Amino acid sequence: MKPTHHAKINQSIKQKTEGSGKMCDPVDFDKAILLTGYGKFHYEAFTACAICIICVGFQNGLAAYIFPAAQCELRLTSFELSLLNVGFLVGGVMSSFLWGVLADAKGRRSVLVFTHLANASVTVLGATNGSMVGVILCRFFNGFLIGGPGSIVFSYLGEFQPAKCRSSVICYSGVFFTGAWLLLPLLAWIVLPIELSFSMGSFFIVTPWRLFMLILVVPEVLVGFWFLRLPESPKFFLARGDSTKALLVLRKIFATNTGQQPEDFPVKTLLKQRNENPLSRQCKGKVQEMYNQFKSLFKPPLLIFTLLSTSIMFANMFGVFGLGWWLPELFVRFERFHHLHPNRTVTVKELALLNDTKTCKPSFEPAVIESTVIMGVTSLVANAASGWLAARIPLKVIPCATMSVGGLSAMAIFWLSSAWQNLVVASVFQAAMVTANMTIGGVVVELFPTGVGAMAICLTMCAGRVGAMASNLVFGLWMDRRCEIPIFVVAGSVLIGAGLCFLIPKGSGGEREEKKVVEVAVVTHFDTKL
């Protein structure tokens, strides 16, 4: 939303509240959150969530910059090196449902605080550990823990937003995930060439790549404590049947935004939402609660939305974390070839065969860094454009268009013959796929009721991580022998995902009519069971 639009909202609220007194009749949540205004609180919440998303981006993207140095220092084989990537992804898959049920049962904020502070501690252990097994285990727990904020932050951020700008704000937040991937190569360029070696036995070692990881801990600790000062989502409280706590949070938001007293908030009572999964309040054990929520996602009327969102995310992350992780290596191979043969062109298939053994000192040539930065800037622009468009066009148009572009650009990579061609196509691919990834999260927020929303997002992200693991296996098996196989498999998968986006129910941000129908159907389903 534009700042002028925020001003119009606040002016409208001021006119409604002046002299109008309290609203005696119960007010629904969307109207109540609109009456809190849009100001200081929303900007602070957005900033905290932005740092959270940057931390998630750091953890997902750091492998390309630290593992070449780690491979030499720890004397890792190619298989052991692959375990660092796979371990991270397996950890994310294993924790997906855990964070979903905890977020829907205990609150979004509690999960965000715990996972960030715990993940920071694990990263410190991994960065200073001299054991290969220890580093792999730490990467597993990094994946396990970072899956929490990676999935929950969109629910937390979205549930503070007025309906009309919810999808737009979520799309804008995706800029910061891309920004993290832009900051990583710049930070690596500064830190990794430093001559540094310090150790205290085999359990506390500091070298440049370890220092790089320790620096990434700083924003994670900051945001973990920042979430402590922010309130829990009022929509979460309302979904749990606690309208009193929800109203208290809304009053606090109103006071922060407007400068008035909390008691001046015009809403006296909130309309209770019986449509928000009453089973979750009755389950004594968290395992049973998790099972009930998970089961509801695979029964009508939510089943079709579950299959749709998981399939699209699988296809997206199959491309982002398969071909996307291989692109920096492709830049390096182009640079190596042109240094040896400055007047020759080379195909990607020929480059794939030039798999020279890596040296112990990782190379960060200016041309490679520049290419990576250009890719990051392109993705930032695309994310910003998607945030502007999300409030103006049907939400499904963005992932459909971007994944179509991503699939076609992935296919084009096979026919590249120069570094500049690779840069153009890689920038288009990365921008399209990362933008699609963020907007798919917005689609999931819109499709599912709040009571199972966090669980639905976690399930969707789990499907995406499975896609990432599958893609890594495909590239690991075939990239150096038959590179056309992984390239065209990625292109085909992404294009299929783009086709599935056509099936997303029509909507353009805010609360869709289809969602209301779903919620009514969910009430009927659970009432029948009870």
Short mmCIF file of C-alpha atoms in Angstrom, two decimals:
data_model
loop_
_atom_site.label_atom_id
_atom_site.label_comp_id
_atom_site.label_asym_id
_atom_site.label_seq_id
_atom_site.Cartn_x
_atom_site.Cartn_y
_atom_site.Cartn_z
CA MET A 1 0.00 0.00 0.00
CA LYS A 2 1.09 3.56 -0.66
CA PRO A 3 1.71 5.86 2.33
CA THR A 4 -1.08 8.15 1.09
CA HIS A 5 -3.47 5.20 1.30
CA HIS A 6 -2.42 4.65 4.92
CA ALA A 7 -3.14 8.31 5.60
CA LYS A 8 -6.61 7.93 4.07
CA ILE A 9 -7.30 4.94 6.31
CA ASN A 10 -6.23 6.86 9.42
CA GLN A 11 -8.28 9.92 8.42
CA SER A 12 -11.34 7.74 7.87
CA ILE A 13 -10.88 6.13 11.28
CA LYS A 14 -10.52 9.52 12.94
CA GLN A 15 -13.80 10.68 11.42
CA LYS A 16 -15.56 7.50 12.56
CA THR A 17 -14.27 7.63 16.13
CA GLU A 18 -14.75 11.35 16.85
CA GLY A 19 -17.90 11.69 18.82
CA SER A 20 -19.13 8.23 17.94
CA GLY A 21 -18.35 6.52 21.23
CA LYS A 22 -18.09 2.78 21.60
CA MET A 23 -19.59 0.33 19.18
CA CYS A 24 -21.97 -1.72 21.30
CA ASP A 25 -22.60 -4.44 18.76
CA PRO A 26 -19.89 -7.09 18.27
CA VAL A 27 -17.50 -6.21 15.43
CA ASP A 28 -15.81 -8.74 13.15
CA PHE A 29 -12.02 -8.97 13.18
CA ASP A 30 -11.36 -7.38 9.79
CA LYS A 31 -13.31 -4.27 10.71
CA ALA A 32 -11.65 -4.12 14.14
CA ILE A 33 -8.10 -4.36 12.77
CA LEU A 34 -8.98 -1.65 10.24
CA LEU A 35 -10.11 0.65 13.08
CA THR A 36 -6.70 0.38 14.78
CA GLY A 37 -5.29 2.57 12.02
CA TYR A 38 -2.06 2.04 10.13
CA GLY A 39 1.06 3.50 11.61
CA LYS A 40 3.94 3.05 14.03
CA PHE A 41 2.96 -0.41 15.25
CA HIS A 42 2.61 -1.85 11.75
CA TYR A 43 5.94 -0.38 10.68
CA GLU A 44 7.69 -1.86 13.72
CA ALA A 45 6.09 -5.28 13.21
CA PHE A 46 7.02 -5.20 9.53
CA THR A 47 10.63 -4.28 10.39
CA ALA A 48 10.96 -7.14 12.88
CA CYS A 49 9.47 -9.60 10.38
CA ALA A 50 11.79 -8.25 7.67
CA ILE A 51 14.86 -9.00 9.82
CA CYS A 52 13.38 -12.43 10.54
CA ILE A 53 13.06 -13.12 6.81
CA ILE A 54 16.64 -11.91 6.24
CA CYS A 55 17.85 -14.42 8.85
CA VAL A 56 15.92 -17.19 7.09
CA GLY A 57 17.49 -16.12 3.80
CA PHE A 58 20.97 -16.18 5.35
CA GLN A 59 20.55 -19.76 6.56
CA ASN A 60 19.18 -20.93 3.22
CA GLY A 61 21.86 -19.26 1.12
CA LEU A 62 25.10 -19.44 3.08
CA ALA A 63 26.11 -22.89 1.79
CA ALA A 64 27.49 -21.58 -1.50
CA TYR A 65 29.91 -19.27 0.32
CA ILE A 66 31.21 -21.27 3.30
CA PHE A 67 31.28 -24.88 2.08
CA PRO A 68 34.20 -24.58 -0.41
CA ALA A 69 36.43 -23.43 2.47
CA ALA A 70 34.87 -25.89 4.92
CA GLN A 71 35.47 -28.76 2.50
CA CYS A 72 39.21 -28.17 2.54
CA GLU A 73 39.57 -27.41 6.24
CA LEU A 74 37.54 -30.43 7.36
CA ARG A 75 38.86 -32.62 4.52
CA LEU A 76 35.38 -33.56 3.39
CA THR A 77 34.65 -35.88 0.52
CA SER A 78 32.06 -34.85 -2.05
CA PHE A 79 29.56 -37.16 -0.38
CA GLU A 80 30.21 -35.66 3.06
CA LEU A 81 29.90 -32.18 1.61
CA SER A 82 26.52 -33.10 0.15
CA LEU A 83 25.42 -34.21 3.63
CA LEU A 84 25.72 -30.60 4.80
CA ASN A 85 23.10 -29.53 2.24
CA VAL A 86 20.87 -32.56 2.64
CA GLY A 87 21.10 -32.40 6.45
CA PHE A 88 19.82 -28.83 6.43
CA LEU A 89 16.90 -29.74 4.16
CA VAL A 90 16.03 -32.90 6.11
CA GLY A 91 15.92 -30.86 9.31
CA GLY A 92 13.47 -28.46 7.70
CA VAL A 93 11.22 -31.27 6.52
CA MET A 94 11.19 -33.01 9.91
CA SER A 95 10.18 -29.87 11.78
CA SER A 96 7.57 -28.52 9.38
CA PHE A 97 4.52 -29.97 11.12
CA LEU A 98 5.90 -29.38 14.61
CA TRP A 99 6.10 -25.62 14.15
CA GLY A 100 2.70 -25.56 12.50
CA VAL A 101 0.89 -27.18 15.39
CA LEU A 102 2.85 -25.23 18.00
CA ALA A 103 2.09 -21.94 16.24
CA ASP A 104 -1.63 -22.76 16.08
CA ALA A 105 -1.65 -24.07 19.66
CA LYS A 106 0.77 -21.80 21.54
CA GLY A 107 0.98 -18.75 19.32
CA ARG A 108 3.03 -17.39 16.47
CA ARG A 109 5.22 -15.11 18.59
CA SER A 110 6.35 -17.86 20.99
CA VAL A 111 7.57 -19.98 18.09
CA LEU A 112 9.40 -17.04 16.52
CA VAL A 113 11.22 -16.11 19.74
CA PHE A 114 12.28 -19.66 20.60
CA THR A 115 13.40 -20.72 17.14
CA HIS A 116 15.49 -17.62 16.49
CA LEU A 117 17.35 -17.73 19.80
CA ALA A 118 17.83 -21.50 19.63
CA ASN A 119 19.03 -21.35 16.03
CA ALA A 120 21.53 -18.63 16.91
CA SER A 121 22.97 -20.89 19.61
CA VAL A 122 23.23 -23.84 17.20
CA THR A 123 24.95 -21.67 14.59
CA VAL A 124 27.57 -20.62 17.14
CA LEU A 125 28.21 -24.27 17.99
CA GLY A 126 28.48 -25.21 14.31
CA ALA A 127 30.79 -22.30 13.53
CA THR A 128 33.29 -23.14 16.29
CA ASN A 129 33.15 -26.95 16.07
CA GLY A 130 36.14 -28.78 14.63
CA SER A 131 34.34 -32.06 14.00
CA MET A 132 32.81 -32.90 10.63
CA VAL A 133 30.02 -34.84 12.33
CA GLY A 134 29.42 -31.92 14.66
CA VAL A 135 29.09 -29.43 11.79
CA ILE A 136 26.69 -31.72 9.91
CA LEU A 137 24.54 -32.17 13.03
CA CYS A 138 24.47 -28.42 13.59
CA ARG A 139 23.36 -27.85 10.00
CA PHE A 140 20.60 -30.40 10.55
CA PHE A 141 19.37 -28.48 13.61
CA ASN A 142 19.74 -25.19 11.71
CA GLY A 143 17.30 -26.57 9.15
CA PHE A 144 15.08 -27.97 11.89
CA LEU A 145 14.84 -24.64 13.74
CA ILE A 146 14.84 -22.11 10.88
CA GLY A 147 11.82 -23.90 9.41
CA GLY A 148 9.80 -22.29 12.21
CA PRO A 149 10.25 -18.60 11.35
CA GLY A 150 10.50 -19.50 7.66
CA SER A 151 6.89 -20.65 7.74
CA ILE A 152 5.28 -18.84 10.67
CA VAL A 153 6.44 -15.29 10.00
CA PHE A 154 3.98 -14.87 7.12
CA SER A 155 1.03 -15.83 9.31
CA TYR A 156 2.24 -13.51 12.07
CA LEU A 157 2.77 -10.56 9.74
CA GLY A 158 -0.38 -11.12 7.71
CA GLU A 159 -2.69 -11.36 10.72
CA PHE A 160 -1.87 -7.78 11.77
CA GLN A 161 -2.79 -6.36 8.38
CA PRO A 162 -6.13 -4.96 7.15
CA ALA A 163 -7.72 -7.31 4.63
CA LYS A 164 -7.21 -5.00 1.65
CA CYS A 165 -3.42 -4.81 2.01
CA ARG A 166 -2.64 -8.24 3.52
CA SER A 167 -1.44 -9.89 0.31
CA SER A 168 0.49 -6.80 -0.76
CA VAL A 169 2.39 -6.58 2.54
CA ILE A 170 3.32 -10.27 2.40
CA CYS A 171 4.63 -9.81 -1.14
CA TYR A 172 6.68 -6.78 -0.09
CA SER A 173 8.17 -8.79 2.76
CA GLY A 174 9.64 -11.17 0.17
CA VAL A 175 12.05 -8.41 -0.85
CA PHE A 176 14.02 -9.10 2.31
CA PHE A 177 14.54 -12.79 1.57
CA THR A 178 16.02 -11.73 -1.74
CA GLY A 179 17.96 -9.00 0.02
CA ALA A 180 19.60 -11.63 2.22
CA TRP A 181 20.90 -13.40 -0.88
CA LEU A 182 22.23 -10.04 -2.07
CA LEU A 183 24.01 -9.34 1.22
CA LEU A 184 25.62 -12.78 1.49
CA PRO A 185 28.09 -12.45 -1.43
CA LEU A 186 29.03 -8.92 -0.40
CA LEU A 187 29.69 -10.06 3.16
CA ALA A 188 31.59 -13.11 1.90
CA TRP A 189 33.74 -10.89 -0.31
CA ILE A 190 34.74 -8.87 2.76
CA VAL A 191 35.13 -11.60 5.39
CA LEU A 192 36.37 -14.76 3.65
CA PRO A 193 39.67 -13.35 2.29
CA ILE A 194 40.69 -12.33 5.85
CA GLU A 195 43.78 -14.16 7.14
CA LEU A 196 42.54 -15.55 10.45
CA SER A 197 43.19 -18.74 12.40
CA PHE A 198 42.47 -19.20 16.08
CA SER A 199 41.75 -22.37 18.04
CA MET A 200 41.34 -23.71 21.54
CA GLY A 201 41.57 -27.45 21.07
CA SER A 202 39.17 -29.06 18.59
CA PHE A 203 36.01 -27.59 20.09
CA PHE A 204 36.54 -23.87 19.52
CA ILE A 205 38.04 -22.88 16.17
CA VAL A 206 37.71 -19.56 14.36
CA THR A 207 38.70 -19.23 10.70
CA PRO A 208 37.27 -16.88 8.04
CA TRP A 209 34.32 -19.07 7.04
CA ARG A 210 33.51 -19.66 10.72
CA LEU A 211 33.70 -15.91 11.42
CA PHE A 212 31.31 -15.43 8.50
CA MET A 213 28.77 -17.70 10.24
CA LEU A 214 29.23 -15.95 13.59
CA ILE A 215 28.46 -12.57 12.02
CA LEU A 216 25.18 -13.97 10.72
CA VAL A 217 24.17 -14.77 14.31
CA VAL A 218 23.95 -11.08 15.28
CA PRO A 219 20.67 -10.19 13.47
CA GLU A 220 19.12 -13.47 14.63
CA VAL A 221 19.71 -12.68 18.31
CA LEU A 222 18.44 -9.13 17.73
CA VAL A 223 15.17 -10.20 16.15
CA GLY A 224 14.62 -12.98 18.71
CA PHE A 225 14.54 -10.43 21.52
CA TRP A 226 12.63 -7.93 19.38
CA PHE A 227 9.70 -10.31 19.04
CA LEU A 228 9.51 -10.40 22.85
CA ARG A 229 8.37 -6.77 22.88
CA LEU A 230 5.75 -7.31 20.18
CA PRO A 231 2.33 -8.80 21.03
CA GLU A 232 0.85 -12.09 19.94
CA SER A 233 -1.38 -12.03 16.88
CA PRO A 234 -4.89 -10.87 17.90
CA LYS A 235 -6.37 -13.09 15.20
CA PHE A 236 -4.70 -16.07 16.88
CA PHE A 237 -6.38 -15.23 20.19
CA LEU A 238 -9.72 -14.84 18.46
CA ALA A 239 -9.29 -18.16 16.68
CA ARG A 240 -8.65 -19.77 20.08
CA GLY A 241 -11.89 -18.31 21.43
CA ASP A 242 -10.21 -15.68 23.64
CA SER A 243 -11.80 -12.47 22.37
CA THR A 244 -10.75 -10.60 25.55
CA LYS A 245 -7.03 -11.00 24.84
CA ALA A 246 -7.60 -10.25 21.17
CA LEU A 247 -9.30 -6.99 22.10
CA LEU A 248 -6.46 -6.04 24.46
CA VAL A 249 -3.94 -6.45 21.63
CA LEU A 250 -6.11 -4.42 19.26
CA ARG A 251 -6.32 -1.63 21.82
CA LYS A 252 -2.54 -1.61 22.15
CA ILE A 253 -2.14 -1.39 18.37
CA PHE A 254 -4.70 1.43 18.25
CA ALA A 255 -2.90 3.38 20.98
CA THR A 256 0.50 2.95 19.31
CA ASN A 257 -0.78 4.00 15.90
CA THR A 258 -2.93 6.94 16.93
CA GLY A 259 -1.38 8.22 20.16
CA GLN A 260 -4.76 7.94 21.89
CA GLN A 261 -5.53 5.95 25.03
CA PRO A 262 -6.29 2.22 24.64
CA GLU A 263 -9.70 2.86 26.21
CA ASP A 264 -10.58 5.13 23.28
CA PHE A 265 -10.61 2.20 20.86
CA PRO A 266 -14.18 2.29 19.48
CA VAL A 267 -14.74 -1.48 19.49
CA LYS A 268 -16.24 -2.81 22.72
CA THR A 269 -16.65 -6.49 21.81
CA LEU A 270 -15.44 -8.72 19.01
CA LEU A 271 -17.58 -11.08 17.02
CA LYS A 272 -16.63 -14.62 18.02
CA GLN A 273 -15.41 -16.89 15.27
CA ARG A 274 -16.87 -20.35 15.73
CA ASN A 275 -15.49 -21.25 12.33
CA GLU A 276 -11.89 -21.51 13.48
CA ASN A 277 -11.28 -25.21 14.18
CA PRO A 278 -12.85 -25.88 17.61
CA LEU A 279 -11.09 -29.22 17.80
CA SER A 280 -7.79 -27.50 18.54
CA ARG A 281 -9.17 -26.18 21.85
CA GLN A 282 -10.36 -29.57 23.05
CA CYS A 283 -7.27 -31.72 22.40
CA LYS A 284 -5.30 -32.37 25.57
CA GLY A 285 -2.16 -33.65 23.94
CA LYS A 286 -0.24 -31.74 21.31
CA VAL A 287 0.31 -34.87 19.26
CA GLN A 288 -3.43 -35.41 19.05
CA GLU A 289 -3.95 -31.75 18.22
CA MET A 290 -1.35 -31.95 15.49
CA TYR A 291 -3.02 -35.04 14.07
CA ASN A 292 -6.46 -33.40 14.03
CA GLN A 293 -5.20 -30.30 12.28
CA PHE A 294 -3.18 -32.32 9.79
CA LYS A 295 -6.17 -34.58 9.08
CA SER A 296 -8.45 -31.61 8.45
CA LEU A 297 -6.14 -30.43 5.66
CA PHE A 298 -6.69 -33.70 3.81
CA LYS A 299 -10.49 -33.73 4.02
CA PRO A 300 -13.04 -31.72 2.03
CA PRO A 301 -13.32 -28.79 1.65
CA LEU A 302 -9.62 -28.10 2.34
CA LEU A 303 -8.22 -31.12 0.48
CA ILE A 304 -8.16 -29.47 -2.94
CA PHE A 305 -6.40 -26.39 -1.55
CA THR A 306 -3.83 -28.58 0.23
CA LEU A 307 -2.98 -30.57 -2.90
CA LEU A 308 -2.81 -27.41 -4.98
CA SER A 309 -0.55 -25.40 -2.66
CA THR A 310 1.85 -28.28 -1.90
CA SER A 311 2.22 -29.21 -5.58
CA ILE A 312 2.96 -25.62 -6.62
CA MET A 313 5.51 -25.14 -3.84
CA PHE A 314 7.19 -28.47 -4.65
CA ALA A 315 7.65 -27.37 -8.26
CA ASN A 316 8.89 -23.92 -7.23
CA MET A 317 11.52 -25.06 -4.74
CA PHE A 318 12.58 -27.88 -7.04
CA GLY A 319 13.80 -25.08 -9.28
CA VAL A 320 14.98 -22.50 -6.71
CA PHE A 321 17.11 -24.89 -4.66
CA GLY A 322 18.23 -27.09 -7.55
CA LEU A 323 19.20 -24.96 -10.49
CA GLY A 324 19.25 -21.86 -8.27
CA TRP A 325 21.99 -23.28 -6.02
CA TRP A 326 24.00 -24.39 -9.07
CA LEU A 327 24.02 -20.98 -10.81
CA PRO A 328 26.92 -19.47 -8.78
CA GLU A 329 29.03 -22.52 -9.69
CA LEU A 330 28.13 -21.94 -13.34
CA PHE A 331 29.43 -18.37 -13.05
CA VAL A 332 32.71 -19.70 -11.64
CA ARG A 333 33.09 -22.23 -14.49
CA PHE A 334 32.46 -19.57 -17.13
CA GLU A 335 35.11 -17.33 -15.53
CA ARG A 336 37.64 -20.16 -15.31
CA PHE A 337 37.09 -21.09 -18.94
CA HIS A 338 37.37 -17.54 -20.27
CA HIS A 339 40.55 -16.94 -18.27
CA LEU A 340 42.09 -19.93 -20.05
CA HIS A 341 40.43 -19.33 -23.44
CA PRO A 342 39.52 -15.61 -23.73
CA ASN A 343 38.49 -15.75 -27.40
CA ARG A 344 36.38 -18.91 -27.33
CA THR A 345 32.74 -19.64 -26.62
CA VAL A 346 31.58 -22.67 -24.70
CA THR A 347 28.26 -24.42 -24.15
CA VAL A 348 26.84 -25.30 -20.75
CA LYS A 349 27.18 -28.98 -21.64
CA GLU A 350 30.90 -28.52 -22.25
CA LEU A 351 31.25 -26.55 -19.02
CA ALA A 352 29.61 -29.35 -17.07
CA LEU A 353 32.48 -31.62 -18.06
CA LEU A 354 35.04 -29.12 -16.72
CA ASN A 355 34.61 -30.19 -13.11
CA ASP A 356 38.09 -29.39 -11.86
CA THR A 357 39.05 -30.22 -8.33
CA LYS A 358 38.53 -27.19 -6.12
CA THR A 359 41.45 -25.62 -4.39
CA CYS A 360 41.58 -25.11 -0.65
CA LYS A 361 41.35 -21.35 -1.06
CA PRO A 362 37.91 -20.36 -2.35
CA SER A 363 37.88 -17.95 -5.25
CA PHE A 364 35.80 -14.79 -5.13
CA GLU A 365 36.59 -13.09 -8.40
CA PRO A 366 35.07 -9.61 -8.83
CA ALA A 367 33.18 -10.75 -11.94
CA VAL A 368 31.48 -13.57 -10.03
CA ILE A 369 30.53 -11.28 -7.15
CA GLU A 370 29.20 -8.68 -9.57
CA SER A 371 27.08 -11.29 -11.33
CA THR A 372 25.65 -12.52 -8.02
CA VAL A 373 24.86 -8.96 -6.92
CA ILE A 374 23.13 -8.19 -10.23
CA MET A 375 20.98 -11.29 -9.76
CA GLY A 376 20.06 -10.11 -6.25
CA VAL A 377 19.16 -6.59 -7.40
CA THR A 378 17.00 -8.00 -10.19
CA SER A 379 15.16 -10.18 -7.68
CA LEU A 380 14.63 -7.19 -5.37
CA VAL A 381 13.04 -5.18 -8.15
CA ALA A 382 10.82 -8.11 -9.10
CA ASN A 383 9.72 -8.62 -5.48
CA ALA A 384 8.91 -4.92 -5.08
CA ALA A 385 6.88 -4.97 -8.30
CA SER A 386 4.95 -8.03 -7.11
CA GLY A 387 4.06 -6.25 -3.87
CA TRP A 388 2.65 -3.31 -5.85
CA LEU A 389 0.75 -5.60 -8.22
CA ALA A 390 -0.65 -7.88 -5.50
CA ALA A 391 -3.20 -5.27 -4.42
CA ARG A 392 -4.29 -4.56 -7.99
CA ILE A 393 -4.58 -7.90 -9.80
CA PRO A 394 -5.82 -11.38 -8.87
CA LEU A 395 -3.21 -12.95 -6.60
CA LYS A 396 -2.80 -16.11 -8.69
CA VAL A 397 -1.61 -14.11 -11.70
CA ILE A 398 1.77 -13.36 -10.09
CA PRO A 399 2.94 -16.94 -9.34
CA CYS A 400 1.47 -18.14 -12.62
CA ALA A 401 3.35 -15.54 -14.67
CA THR A 402 6.63 -15.71 -12.74
CA MET A 403 6.81 -19.52 -12.76
CA SER A 404 6.09 -19.53 -16.50
CA VAL A 405 9.00 -17.14 -17.02
CA GLY A 406 11.15 -19.21 -14.65
CA GLY A 407 10.45 -22.46 -16.52
CA LEU A 408 11.24 -20.97 -19.91
CA SER A 409 14.45 -19.31 -18.69
CA ALA A 410 15.58 -22.59 -17.07
CA MET A 411 15.15 -24.30 -20.42
CA ALA A 412 17.15 -21.56 -22.16
CA ILE A 413 20.17 -22.14 -19.93
CA PHE A 414 21.08 -25.28 -21.89
CA TRP A 415 21.81 -23.23 -25.01
CA LEU A 416 23.96 -20.52 -23.38
CA SER A 417 27.43 -19.94 -24.81
CA SER A 418 28.80 -16.93 -22.90
CA ALA A 419 29.01 -15.46 -19.42
CA TRP A 420 26.83 -12.45 -20.23
CA GLN A 421 24.08 -14.68 -21.63
CA ASN A 422 24.27 -16.74 -18.45
CA LEU A 423 23.98 -13.57 -16.35
CA VAL A 424 20.85 -12.35 -18.17
CA VAL A 425 19.05 -15.70 -18.11
CA ALA A 426 20.13 -16.51 -14.54
CA SER A 427 18.91 -13.11 -13.30
CA VAL A 428 15.52 -13.62 -14.94
CA PHE A 429 15.24 -17.15 -13.55
CA GLN A 430 16.21 -16.20 -10.00
CA ALA A 431 13.99 -13.12 -9.90
CA ALA A 432 10.99 -15.01 -11.27
CA MET A 433 11.35 -18.02 -8.98
CA VAL A 434 12.01 -16.13 -5.75
CA THR A 435 9.09 -13.78 -6.44
CA ALA A 436 6.86 -16.78 -7.10
CA ASN A 437 8.04 -18.39 -3.86
CA MET A 438 7.00 -15.38 -1.81
CA THR A 439 3.63 -14.96 -3.50
CA ILE A 440 2.79 -18.65 -3.04
CA GLY A 441 3.07 -17.98 0.70
CA GLY A 442 0.51 -15.20 0.28
CA VAL A 443 -1.79 -17.55 -1.61
CA VAL A 444 -1.69 -20.08 1.24
CA VAL A 445 -2.52 -17.38 3.81
CA GLU A 446 -5.60 -16.50 1.75
CA LEU A 447 -6.74 -20.06 1.07
CA PHE A 448 -6.86 -21.50 4.60
CA PRO A 449 -8.78 -20.51 7.76
CA THR A 450 -6.72 -19.00 10.59
CA GLY A 451 -7.13 -22.00 12.91
CA VAL A 452 -5.17 -24.24 10.55
CA GLY A 453 -3.37 -21.52 8.61
CA ALA A 454 0.06 -21.96 10.18
CA MET A 455 -0.20 -25.73 9.80
CA ALA A 456 -1.13 -25.31 6.13
CA ILE A 457 1.85 -23.04 5.50
CA CYS A 458 4.20 -25.48 7.22
CA LEU A 459 2.83 -28.37 5.16
CA THR A 460 3.31 -26.33 2.01
CA MET A 461 6.88 -25.44 2.97
CA CYS A 462 7.54 -29.10 3.80
CA ALA A 463 6.48 -30.09 0.29
CA GLY A 464 8.81 -27.41 -1.06
CA ARG A 465 11.76 -28.74 0.94
CA VAL A 466 11.09 -32.24 -0.36
CA GLY A 467 11.25 -30.75 -3.83
CA ALA A 468 14.56 -29.09 -2.95
CA MET A 469 16.03 -32.40 -1.74
CA ALA A 470 14.83 -34.21 -4.86
CA SER A 471 16.33 -31.51 -7.06
CA ASN A 472 19.69 -31.71 -5.28
CA LEU A 473 19.77 -35.46 -5.87
CA VAL A 474 18.97 -35.02 -9.57
CA PHE A 475 21.70 -32.40 -10.01
CA GLY A 476 24.20 -34.39 -7.98
CA LEU A 477 23.68 -37.49 -10.10
CA TRP A 478 23.54 -35.95 -13.57
CA MET A 479 24.96 -32.41 -13.71
CA ASP A 480 28.55 -33.41 -14.51
CA ARG A 481 27.58 -36.23 -16.89
CA ARG A 482 24.31 -35.34 -18.64
CA CYS A 483 23.52 -31.75 -17.69
CA GLU A 484 20.52 -31.62 -20.04
CA ILE A 485 18.65 -34.04 -17.75
CA PRO A 486 18.49 -31.85 -14.59
CA ILE A 487 18.05 -28.64 -16.62
CA PHE A 488 15.03 -29.90 -18.56
CA VAL A 489 13.57 -31.70 -15.53
CA VAL A 490 13.65 -28.39 -13.64
CA ALA A 491 12.13 -26.52 -16.58
CA GLY A 492 9.34 -29.06 -16.98
CA SER A 493 8.53 -29.16 -13.26
CA VAL A 494 8.38 -25.39 -12.97
CA LEU A 495 6.12 -25.08 -16.04
CA ILE A 496 3.77 -27.71 -14.58
CA GLY A 497 3.67 -25.65 -11.38
CA ALA A 498 2.80 -22.57 -13.44
CA GLY A 499 -0.08 -24.47 -15.01
CA LEU A 500 -1.38 -25.47 -11.57
CA CYS A 501 -1.48 -21.79 -10.58
CA PHE A 502 -4.39 -21.39 -13.02
CA LEU A 503 -6.44 -23.53 -10.61
CA ILE A 504 -6.02 -21.15 -7.67
CA PRO A 505 -9.47 -19.75 -6.78
CA LYS A 506 -10.02 -16.24 -8.05
CA GLY A 507 -9.15 -13.48 -5.58
CA SER A 508 -7.05 -10.35 -5.29
CA GLY A 509 -5.98 -9.91 -1.72
CA GLY A 510 -8.12 -9.53 1.36
CA GLU A 511 -10.81 -12.01 2.34
CA ARG A 512 -12.12 -14.01 -0.63
CA GLU A 513 -15.69 -15.22 -0.89
CA GLU A 514 -14.40 -18.73 -1.52
CA LYS A 515 -12.56 -18.63 1.79
CA LYS A 516 -15.77 -17.72 3.59
CA VAL A 517 -17.49 -20.69 1.99
CA VAL A 518 -14.62 -22.92 3.10
CA GLU A 519 -14.85 -21.65 6.67
CA VAL A 520 -18.58 -22.32 6.81
CA ALA A 521 -17.95 -25.82 5.47
CA VAL A 522 -15.23 -26.38 8.08
CA VAL A 523 -17.65 -25.41 10.85
CA THR A 524 -20.19 -27.89 9.52
CA HIS A 525 -17.55 -30.60 9.25
CA PHE A 526 -16.24 -30.16 12.81
CA ASP A 527 -19.69 -29.68 14.33
CA THR A 528 -20.77 -32.95 12.77
CA LYS A 529 -17.76 -34.75 14.23
CA LEU A 530 -18.37 -33.26 17.64
#
